[in-house]
Short mmCIF file of C-alpha atoms and ligand atoms in Angstrom, two decimals:
data_model
loop_
_atom_site.label_atom_id
_atom_site.label_comp_id
_atom_site.label_asym_id
_atom_site.label_seq_id
_atom_site.Cartn_x
_atom_site.Cartn_y
_atom_site.Cartn_z
CA UNK J 4 128.28 42.27 113.72
CA UNK J 5 125.49 44.54 114.71
CA UNK J 6 122.04 43.92 113.59
CA UNK J 7 119.28 46.42 113.19
CA UNK J 8 115.67 46.62 112.73
CA UNK J 9 114.66 46.75 109.07
CA UNK J 10 114.22 50.39 107.90
CA UNK J 11 110.70 51.67 107.52
CA UNK J 12 111.61 55.16 106.16
CA UNK J 13 114.21 56.34 103.78
CA UNK J 14 115.78 59.41 102.28
CA UNK J 15 117.71 59.60 98.94
CA UNK J 16 120.00 62.62 98.43
CA UNK J 17 121.51 63.00 94.94
CA UNK J 18 124.43 65.17 94.05
CA UNK J 19 125.82 66.11 90.67
CA UNK J 20 124.22 65.57 87.24
CA UNK J 21 120.68 64.99 86.03
CA UNK J 22 121.35 61.29 85.51
CA UNK J 23 122.02 61.03 89.31
CA UNK J 24 118.71 62.73 89.89
CA UNK J 25 117.09 60.04 87.60
CA UNK J 26 119.01 57.22 89.45
CA UNK J 27 117.89 58.70 92.75
CA UNK J 28 114.25 58.58 91.56
CA UNK J 29 114.58 54.99 90.62
CA UNK J 30 116.28 54.02 93.88
CA UNK J 31 113.32 55.69 95.71
CA UNK J 32 110.93 53.66 93.58
CA UNK J 33 112.76 50.50 94.33
CA UNK J 34 112.66 51.15 98.18
CA UNK J 35 108.96 52.14 98.13
CA UNK J 36 108.19 48.92 96.26
CA UNK J 37 109.78 47.07 99.16
CA UNK J 38 107.22 48.82 101.53
CA UNK J 39 109.37 51.66 102.88
CA UNK J 40 108.17 55.18 103.04
CA UNK J 41 110.22 58.27 101.59
CA UNK J 42 110.85 61.13 104.10
CA UNK J 43 112.10 64.54 103.38
CA UNK J 44 113.57 64.99 106.85
CA UNK J 45 116.87 63.32 106.55
CA UNK J 46 117.47 63.20 110.35
CA UNK J 47 114.34 60.92 110.96
CA UNK J 48 115.07 58.40 108.06
CA UNK J 49 116.06 55.02 109.08
CA UNK J 50 117.98 54.49 105.83
CA UNK J 51 119.86 57.28 104.03
CA UNK J 52 121.10 56.88 100.39
CA UNK J 53 123.88 59.40 99.35
CA UNK J 54 123.89 59.31 95.58
CA UNK J 55 127.15 60.74 94.98
CA UNK J 56 129.11 62.62 92.26
CA UNK J 57 132.81 62.22 91.40
CA UNK J 58 133.21 64.78 88.63
CA UNK J 59 135.36 67.23 90.54
CA UNK J 60 137.13 67.10 93.80
CA UNK J 61 134.76 69.33 95.63
CA UNK J 62 131.85 67.10 94.79
CA UNK J 63 133.73 64.10 96.14
CA UNK J 64 134.47 65.81 99.40
CA UNK J 65 130.96 66.41 100.16
CA UNK J 66 130.39 62.59 100.69
CA UNK J 67 132.59 62.43 103.61
CA UNK J 68 131.30 65.59 105.39
CA UNK J 69 127.70 64.37 104.69
CA UNK J 70 128.57 61.09 106.26
CA UNK J 71 129.78 62.88 109.32
CA UNK J 72 126.66 65.00 109.53
CA UNK J 73 124.42 61.85 109.66
CA UNK J 74 125.72 61.17 113.18
CA UNK J 75 122.84 61.87 115.63
CA UNK J 76 123.23 63.51 119.08
CA UNK J 77 123.12 59.97 120.78
CA UNK J 78 125.94 58.73 118.53
CA UNK J 79 123.72 56.45 116.43
CA UNK J 80 123.44 56.85 112.64
CA UNK J 81 120.76 55.93 110.22
CA UNK J 82 121.68 52.94 107.94
CA UNK J 83 123.90 54.68 105.42
CA UNK J 84 124.19 53.55 101.84
CA UNK J 85 126.63 55.32 99.50
CA UNK J 86 125.65 55.08 95.80
CA UNK J 87 126.74 56.88 92.57
CA UNK J 88 130.05 57.58 91.09
CA UNK J 89 132.08 58.06 94.35
CA UNK J 90 130.99 54.68 95.32
CA UNK J 91 132.04 53.16 92.08
CA UNK J 92 135.45 54.98 92.18
CA UNK J 93 136.33 54.76 95.83
CA UNK J 94 134.38 51.85 97.26
CA UNK J 95 136.97 50.25 99.35
CA UNK J 96 138.22 53.69 100.65
CA UNK J 97 134.84 54.63 101.76
CA UNK J 98 134.32 51.47 103.59
CA UNK J 99 137.75 51.95 105.36
CA UNK J 100 137.36 55.66 106.02
CA UNK J 101 133.58 55.50 107.23
CA UNK J 102 132.64 52.62 109.48
CA UNK J 103 129.16 53.86 109.59
CA UNK J 104 128.59 53.17 105.88
CA UNK J 105 127.04 49.74 105.61
CA UNK J 106 126.24 49.65 101.76
CA UNK J 107 128.33 50.93 98.89
CA UNK J 108 126.59 50.47 95.35
CA UNK J 109 127.84 51.70 92.10
CA UNK J 110 125.67 53.32 89.45
CA UNK J 111 125.26 50.19 87.37
CA UNK J 112 124.25 47.88 90.35
CA UNK J 113 121.74 49.88 92.29
CA UNK J 114 118.88 47.50 91.34
CA UNK J 115 120.32 45.39 94.11
CA UNK J 116 119.80 47.89 96.68
CA UNK J 117 116.92 46.31 98.55
CA UNK J 118 118.81 42.97 98.94
CA UNK J 119 122.04 44.80 100.02
CA UNK J 120 120.08 46.73 102.63
CA UNK J 121 118.54 43.52 103.99
CA UNK J 122 122.15 41.98 104.27
CA UNK J 123 123.27 45.22 106.02
CA UNK J 124 120.34 44.96 108.43
CA UNK J 125 121.41 41.34 109.31
CA UNK J 126 124.71 42.78 110.18
CA UNK J 127 126.87 42.71 107.09
CA UNK J 128 128.72 45.47 105.12
CA UNK J 129 127.92 45.15 101.42
CA UNK J 130 129.74 46.43 98.24
CA UNK J 131 128.52 46.01 94.74
CA UNK J 132 130.34 47.90 91.86
CA UNK J 133 129.59 45.64 88.94
CA UNK J 134 129.23 47.25 85.64
CA UNK J 135 126.55 45.50 83.38
CA UNK J 136 123.97 48.21 83.02
CA UNK J 137 121.39 46.28 81.07
CA UNK J 138 120.61 44.02 84.10
CA UNK J 139 119.75 47.13 86.17
CA UNK J 140 117.01 48.54 84.03
CA UNK J 141 115.31 45.24 83.44
CA UNK J 142 115.15 44.83 87.35
CA UNK J 143 113.58 48.19 88.01
CA UNK J 144 109.86 48.59 88.88
CA UNK J 145 107.54 50.14 86.22
CA UNK J 146 107.28 53.98 86.55
CA UNK J 147 103.87 55.15 87.74
CA UNK J 148 103.80 58.87 88.90
CA UNK J 149 105.46 61.66 87.45
CA UNK J 150 105.53 65.56 87.77
CA UNK J 151 104.94 67.62 84.63
CA UNK J 152 108.78 67.25 83.77
CA UNK J 153 110.52 63.89 83.77
CA UNK J 154 113.94 62.58 83.13
CA UNK J 155 114.52 59.36 81.24
CA UNK J 156 117.92 57.85 80.87
CA UNK J 157 118.55 56.43 77.44
CA UNK J 158 122.31 55.95 77.23
CA UNK J 159 124.84 55.60 79.80
CA UNK J 160 128.56 55.59 79.97
CA UNK J 161 131.18 57.22 77.68
CA UNK J 162 133.86 55.90 75.22
CA UNK J 163 135.31 59.36 74.45
CA UNK J 164 137.97 59.46 77.27
CA UNK J 165 138.49 63.18 77.40
CA UNK J 166 141.74 63.46 79.47
CA UNK J 167 140.30 65.16 82.30
CA UNK J 168 137.04 63.15 82.87
CA UNK J 169 136.27 60.30 85.27
CA UNK J 170 133.00 59.26 83.70
CA UNK J 171 134.36 56.53 81.32
CA UNK J 172 135.64 54.90 84.55
CA UNK J 173 132.68 55.50 86.92
CA UNK J 174 129.89 54.94 84.50
CA UNK J 175 131.71 52.53 82.22
CA UNK J 176 131.47 52.06 78.27
CA UNK J 177 128.68 53.50 76.30
CA UNK J 178 125.56 51.58 76.22
CA UNK J 179 122.24 52.34 74.60
CA UNK J 180 118.99 51.23 76.16
CA UNK J 181 116.65 49.28 73.71
CA UNK J 182 114.01 51.26 71.75
CA UNK J 183 110.96 49.29 73.01
CA UNK J 184 111.99 49.67 76.61
CA UNK J 185 112.35 53.51 76.19
CA UNK J 186 108.91 53.94 74.41
CA UNK J 187 107.39 51.88 77.22
CA UNK J 188 108.88 53.91 79.99
CA UNK J 189 108.12 57.27 78.17
CA UNK J 190 104.48 56.12 77.82
CA UNK J 191 104.33 55.18 81.56
CA UNK J 192 105.84 58.59 82.61
CA UNK J 193 103.32 60.33 80.30
CA UNK J 194 100.48 58.21 81.78
CA UNK J 195 101.79 59.26 85.20
CA UNK J 196 101.37 63.03 84.37
CA UNK J 197 104.63 63.93 82.38
CA UNK J 198 104.20 66.61 79.64
CA UNK J 199 107.91 67.02 79.05
CA UNK J 200 110.51 64.40 78.94
CA UNK J 201 114.30 65.19 78.90
CA UNK J 202 116.29 62.24 77.47
CA UNK J 203 119.45 61.69 79.35
CA UNK J 204 122.81 60.32 78.65
CA UNK J 205 126.45 61.16 79.17
CA UNK J 206 126.69 61.11 75.36
CA UNK J 207 122.97 61.14 74.72
CA UNK J 208 123.36 61.78 70.97
CA UNK J 209 125.47 58.67 70.60
CA UNK J 210 122.27 56.58 71.37
CA UNK J 211 121.68 53.97 68.77
CA UNK J 212 118.93 51.43 68.51
CA UNK J 213 116.64 49.52 66.32
CA UNK J 214 113.14 50.57 65.26
CA UNK J 215 110.34 47.88 64.93
CA UNK J 216 111.31 46.04 61.91
CA UNK J 217 114.99 46.25 62.76
CA UNK J 218 115.84 49.57 61.12
CA UNK J 219 118.81 51.16 62.75
CA UNK J 220 118.06 54.54 64.17
CA UNK J 221 119.67 57.30 66.25
CA UNK J 222 118.50 59.80 68.64
CA UNK J 223 116.51 61.70 65.98
CA UNK J 224 114.51 58.54 65.18
CA UNK J 225 113.85 57.77 68.83
CA UNK J 226 112.55 61.39 69.35
CA UNK J 227 110.37 60.99 66.30
CA UNK J 228 108.84 57.83 67.88
CA UNK J 229 108.44 59.49 71.25
CA UNK J 230 106.64 62.53 69.48
CA UNK J 231 103.96 60.16 68.50
CA UNK J 232 102.85 59.68 72.17
CA UNK J 233 99.81 62.15 72.08
CA UNK J 234 100.04 63.67 75.51
CA UNK J 235 103.67 64.15 75.46
CA UNK J 236 104.19 67.83 74.48
CA UNK J 237 107.93 68.46 74.63
CA UNK J 238 111.11 66.58 74.27
CA UNK J 239 114.60 67.63 75.38
CA UNK J 240 117.93 65.84 75.50
CA UNK J 241 121.28 66.38 77.22
CA UNK J 242 124.29 65.99 77.23
CA UNK J 243 125.55 65.93 73.61
CA UNK J 244 129.14 65.58 72.15
CA UNK J 245 129.89 67.51 68.96
CA UNK J 246 131.11 64.41 67.23
CA UNK J 247 127.79 62.67 67.56
CA UNK J 248 125.67 65.47 66.28
CA UNK J 249 124.59 63.85 63.02
CA UNK J 250 122.65 65.29 60.09
CA UNK J 251 119.43 63.47 61.21
CA UNK J 252 119.51 65.06 64.60
CA UNK J 253 120.22 68.48 63.06
CA UNK J 254 117.23 68.00 60.71
CA UNK J 255 114.94 66.95 63.68
CA UNK J 256 115.47 70.37 65.12
CA UNK J 257 113.70 71.66 61.99
CA UNK J 258 111.13 68.76 61.50
CA UNK J 259 110.08 67.53 64.97
CA UNK J 260 107.81 70.20 66.51
CA UNK J 261 108.01 68.52 69.87
CA UNK J 262 111.82 68.72 70.02
CA UNK J 263 112.51 71.90 71.87
CA UNK J 264 114.84 74.65 70.66
CA UNK J 265 117.46 74.11 73.09
CA UNK J 266 120.90 72.45 72.66
CA UNK J 267 123.44 71.62 75.40
CA UNK J 268 126.68 71.19 73.48
CA UNK J 269 129.89 71.54 75.46
CA UNK J 270 133.01 72.81 73.87
CA UNK J 271 135.13 73.01 77.09
CA UNK J 272 137.83 75.39 75.38
CA UNK J 273 138.16 77.58 72.52
CA UNK J 274 141.78 76.76 71.82
CA UNK J 275 142.96 73.90 69.54
CA UNK J 276 146.01 72.93 71.41
CA UNK J 277 144.07 72.79 74.65
CA UNK J 278 141.22 70.78 72.84
CA UNK J 279 143.81 68.34 71.55
CA UNK J 280 145.32 67.94 74.92
CA UNK J 281 141.78 67.21 76.26
CA UNK J 282 141.33 64.64 73.46
CA UNK J 283 138.32 66.26 72.23
CA UNK J 284 137.76 65.29 68.75
CA UNK J 285 136.80 68.75 67.48
CA UNK J 286 138.43 72.04 66.94
CA UNK J 287 137.19 75.40 67.69
CA UNK J 288 136.40 76.03 64.04
CA UNK J 289 134.65 72.77 63.59
CA UNK J 290 132.49 73.32 66.64
CA UNK J 291 131.41 76.72 65.24
CA UNK J 292 130.58 75.40 61.83
CA UNK J 293 128.39 72.66 63.49
CA UNK J 294 126.43 75.37 65.29
CA UNK J 295 126.11 77.18 62.14
CA UNK J 296 124.49 74.04 60.68
CA UNK J 297 122.10 73.55 63.73
CA UNK J 298 121.03 77.35 63.53
CA UNK J 299 120.31 76.87 59.82
CA UNK J 300 117.90 74.16 60.80
CA UNK J 301 116.40 76.02 63.83
CA UNK J 302 117.24 79.72 63.85
CA UNK J 303 115.93 80.33 67.29
CA UNK J 304 117.76 77.57 69.04
CA UNK J 305 119.14 78.54 72.44
CA UNK J 306 122.63 77.25 72.98
CA UNK J 307 124.14 76.01 76.06
CA UNK J 308 127.66 74.73 76.79
CA UNK J 309 130.19 73.63 79.40
CA UNK J 310 133.68 75.11 79.93
CA UNK J 311 136.83 74.20 81.95
CA UNK J 312 139.32 76.90 82.81
CA UNK J 313 142.75 76.19 83.87
CA UNK J 314 143.29 72.91 82.04
CA UNK J 315 147.08 71.94 82.62
CA UNK J 316 149.35 74.08 80.53
CA UNK J 317 146.58 76.50 79.54
CA UNK J 318 148.24 79.87 78.87
CA UNK J 319 146.61 83.34 79.03
CA UNK J 320 146.47 83.54 75.17
CA UNK J 321 144.88 80.07 75.07
CA UNK J 322 142.42 81.07 77.64
CA UNK J 323 141.69 84.19 75.49
CA UNK J 324 140.61 81.87 72.82
CA UNK J 325 138.05 80.39 75.13
CA UNK J 326 136.53 83.98 75.63
CA UNK J 327 136.59 84.47 71.89
CA UNK J 328 134.65 81.33 71.22
CA UNK J 329 131.98 82.39 73.80
CA UNK J 330 131.65 85.68 71.74
CA UNK J 331 131.43 83.83 68.44
CA UNK J 332 128.95 81.19 69.50
CA UNK J 333 126.36 83.16 71.50
CA UNK J 334 125.36 81.21 74.40
CA UNK J 335 121.80 81.46 76.01
CA UNK J 336 123.41 79.95 79.19
CA UNK J 337 126.52 77.79 80.12
CA UNK J 338 128.20 76.03 82.98
CA UNK J 339 131.79 76.73 83.80
CA UNK J 340 134.33 74.96 86.04
CA UNK J 341 137.75 75.23 87.30
CA UNK J 342 139.87 72.25 86.26
CA UNK J 343 139.94 69.59 88.89
CA UNK J 344 142.65 66.76 88.73
CA UNK J 345 140.87 63.46 88.95
CA UNK J 346 142.81 60.36 90.10
CA UNK J 347 143.48 58.06 87.26
CA UNK J 348 142.77 60.39 84.36
CA UNK J 349 145.67 61.33 82.05
CA UNK J 350 145.40 65.20 82.64
CA UNK J 351 145.98 64.77 86.41
CA UNK J 352 149.56 63.58 85.67
CA UNK J 353 150.12 66.35 83.06
CA UNK J 354 152.74 69.18 83.59
CA UNK J 355 151.81 72.78 83.91
CA UNK J 356 148.96 72.41 86.50
CA UNK J 357 147.53 76.01 87.04
CA UNK J 358 147.65 77.84 90.28
CA UNK J 359 144.30 78.18 92.06
CA UNK J 360 144.35 82.06 91.97
CA UNK J 361 144.81 82.04 88.21
CA UNK J 362 141.85 79.76 87.80
CA UNK J 363 139.70 81.86 90.01
CA UNK J 364 140.53 85.01 88.01
CA UNK J 365 139.85 83.25 84.60
CA UNK J 366 136.61 81.68 85.90
CA UNK J 367 135.38 85.08 86.99
CA UNK J 368 136.18 86.64 83.66
CA UNK J 369 134.51 83.84 81.79
CA UNK J 370 131.44 83.83 83.93
CA UNK J 371 131.00 87.58 83.35
CA UNK J 372 130.79 87.04 79.60
CA UNK J 373 128.33 84.07 79.98
CA UNK J 374 126.17 86.29 82.46
CA UNK J 375 126.28 89.11 79.94
CA UNK J 376 125.24 86.87 77.14
CA UNK J 377 122.53 85.16 79.11
CA UNK J 378 120.96 88.46 79.92
CA UNK J 379 121.24 89.48 76.28
CA UNK J 380 119.50 86.35 75.39
CA UNK J 381 116.63 86.79 77.87
CA UNK J 382 116.28 90.54 76.81
CA UNK J 383 116.03 89.52 73.13
CA UNK J 384 113.04 87.25 74.23
CA UNK J 385 111.07 90.22 75.41
CA UNK J 386 108.18 90.67 73.04
CA UNK J 387 107.98 87.07 72.03
CA UNK J 388 104.78 85.10 72.64
CA UNK J 389 105.45 81.40 73.59
CA UNK J 390 104.20 78.40 75.30
CA UNK J 391 105.07 77.66 78.96
CA UNK J 392 104.87 74.53 80.70
CA UNK J 393 103.70 75.29 84.25
CA UNK J 394 105.96 73.39 86.76
CA UNK J 395 105.09 75.00 90.17
CA UNK J 396 103.80 77.94 92.15
CA UNK J 397 106.01 81.01 92.27
CA UNK J 398 107.01 82.94 95.38
CA UNK J 399 104.17 85.63 95.18
CA UNK J 400 100.58 84.60 95.76
CA UNK J 401 98.91 83.71 92.66
CA UNK J 402 102.17 83.48 90.70
CA UNK J 403 103.22 80.42 88.63
CA UNK J 404 106.47 79.27 87.33
CA UNK J 405 107.32 77.47 84.22
CA UNK J 406 109.73 77.01 81.33
CA UNK J 407 109.80 78.57 77.81
CA UNK J 408 110.68 76.39 74.90
CA UNK J 409 114.35 77.84 75.24
CA UNK J 410 114.44 76.46 78.80
CA UNK J 411 114.17 79.90 80.49
CA UNK J 412 112.30 80.27 83.74
CA UNK J 413 109.07 82.26 83.13
CA UNK J 414 106.85 83.64 85.89
CA UNK J 415 103.25 85.05 85.40
CA UNK J 416 100.24 85.69 87.50
CA UNK J 417 96.89 84.19 86.35
CA UNK J 418 94.78 81.21 86.65
CA UNK J 419 96.75 78.06 86.04
CA UNK J 420 97.52 74.64 87.17
CA UNK J 421 100.64 72.54 87.36
CA UNK J 422 101.09 70.66 84.00
CA UNK J 423 99.30 73.23 82.07
CA UNK J 424 100.77 74.56 78.71
CA UNK J 425 99.86 78.14 78.55
CA UNK J 426 100.45 80.98 75.93
CA UNK J 427 102.41 83.82 77.46
CA UNK J 428 103.69 87.07 76.20
CA UNK J 429 107.22 87.71 77.48
CA UNK J 430 107.31 91.23 78.94
CA UNK J 431 110.41 91.72 81.12
CA UNK J 432 113.74 89.95 81.36
CA UNK J 433 116.26 89.48 84.33
CA UNK J 434 119.35 87.47 84.16
CA UNK J 435 117.90 84.31 85.45
CA UNK J 436 114.21 84.59 84.56
CA UNK J 437 111.56 86.41 82.66
CA UNK J 438 108.16 87.74 83.55
CA UNK J 439 105.15 87.15 81.23
CA UNK J 440 101.49 87.83 80.81
CA UNK J 441 99.24 84.92 80.12
CA UNK J 442 97.51 85.45 76.65
CA UNK J 443 93.73 85.40 77.24
CA UNK J 444 92.25 83.20 74.50
CA UNK J 445 89.23 84.67 72.82
CA UNK J 446 86.00 82.59 73.57
CA UNK J 447 85.45 80.12 70.68
N1 5AD U 514 137.52 69.33 86.22
C1 5AD U 514 136.59 70.21 85.96
N2 5AD U 514 135.42 70.12 85.12
C2 5AD U 514 135.15 68.90 84.72
N3 5AD U 514 134.21 68.44 84.03
C3 5AD U 514 134.38 67.18 83.76
N4 5AD U 514 135.62 66.77 84.34
C4 5AD U 514 136.12 67.82 84.96
C5 5AD U 514 137.26 68.04 85.76
N5 5AD U 514 138.16 67.07 85.93
C6 5AD U 514 133.16 69.23 83.50
C7 5AD U 514 133.03 69.28 81.99
C8 5AD U 514 131.92 68.46 81.67
C9 5AD U 514 130.91 68.67 82.89
C10 5AD U 514 129.98 67.80 83.15
O1 5AD U 514 131.86 68.87 83.91
O2 5AD U 514 132.85 70.68 81.46
O3 5AD U 514 131.19 68.90 80.41
FE1 SF4 U 515 128.82 63.10 88.64
FE2 SF4 U 515 129.57 62.55 86.21
FE3 SF4 U 515 128.80 60.63 87.86
FE4 SF4 U 515 127.04 62.53 86.89
S1 SF4 U 515 128.13 61.00 85.81
S2 SF4 U 515 127.16 61.59 88.94
S3 SF4 U 515 128.28 64.24 86.85
S4 SF4 U 515 130.53 61.85 88.06
#
């Protein structure tokens, strides 16, 4: 057993999704509450937390290469903790493969990180991968400071069991955090400086809760309650499943002015055989009908999606259906991935695994379409006047960068400050951002 001096500085590195970013922030708050100081320079940190992602093979491999890179010239390492979904899925393997790792903590157990680090300092090697998420949130410190945009996890886990996906195994069954806790945390974020909150969940629109008085509500009801926080200007949510897109949530896009006109609604494939093999509970047609209803409520909504190419057995004709649904749906942006077999998921054992070159070629064709549509969406925004939430300085002197209601990056040069909501005329569009001119308000 080798003991260490207790860490005074720490660095948290998060991979993967926005929920990991949220978890990383909460771990940093926990360690700060213990008296440690965050540092951006990883090499100098006494404690490094790698908050990992297991969604695709590439993401998982990163953990082991990162652990290797933490070895210093003199052969020592910082105290290394592996958190997140790889910790959950491969805890014992990490401990066996990487002797320098002292702590392995799953996504539902990281409230115990300070005690685990203390035990590691005393010479132990600690693993905690228990699943009850409720205990975690109750044990986290109150939130204090926030940038202009903040994440708030409202729901975790997944009961959908898409056949390609590890999330139901790494994050566990769906749980919804209680209404009152969420209103409190949102208020604390706004008090700490947030003007926009993005509500997070693996199936965020499956959130359910009880409003004061006991009335059962869904995500639309939660967004309505949060919209009553005066200094909160914008509400977003991600990621949604088509099966949980209920009438109330669609109506909220028409009725709740703080709910931004943006919807991330993954379809994964445009072919019904593939969708069935993926265990998605929708067809291409039902997805398109759903989007029509959302657009009827909010005609300017920006649609985003996720796609997987090369799911086992996917033929060229089936892939062509995915290209066709892209044309039919009209995306403002989208994420696309090559299918990656994940250990323990049903699809990993399916016949007809697709060759890597075929996947590369399909991905390139799909991304061409998405890029084309993204540019078209941005170009169609030119001439619009919209509110931009200023997030940071731009690259040029005097330039500011913020987001439009449709989640586009917008830059403009004028007087402004981080956290301002400014009126901007959109004047030029590129594939990834727009430039704008701040509207000069006439003197009152
Ligand atoms: N292979 C490739 N992409 C995947 N995703 C989830 N699991 C896999 C996998 N095994 C993608 C889906 C999901 C997004 C978060 O990641 O598109 O919506
Ligand atoms: Fe990665 Fe999914 Fe886990 Fe997020 S939930 S960290 S995307 S595996």
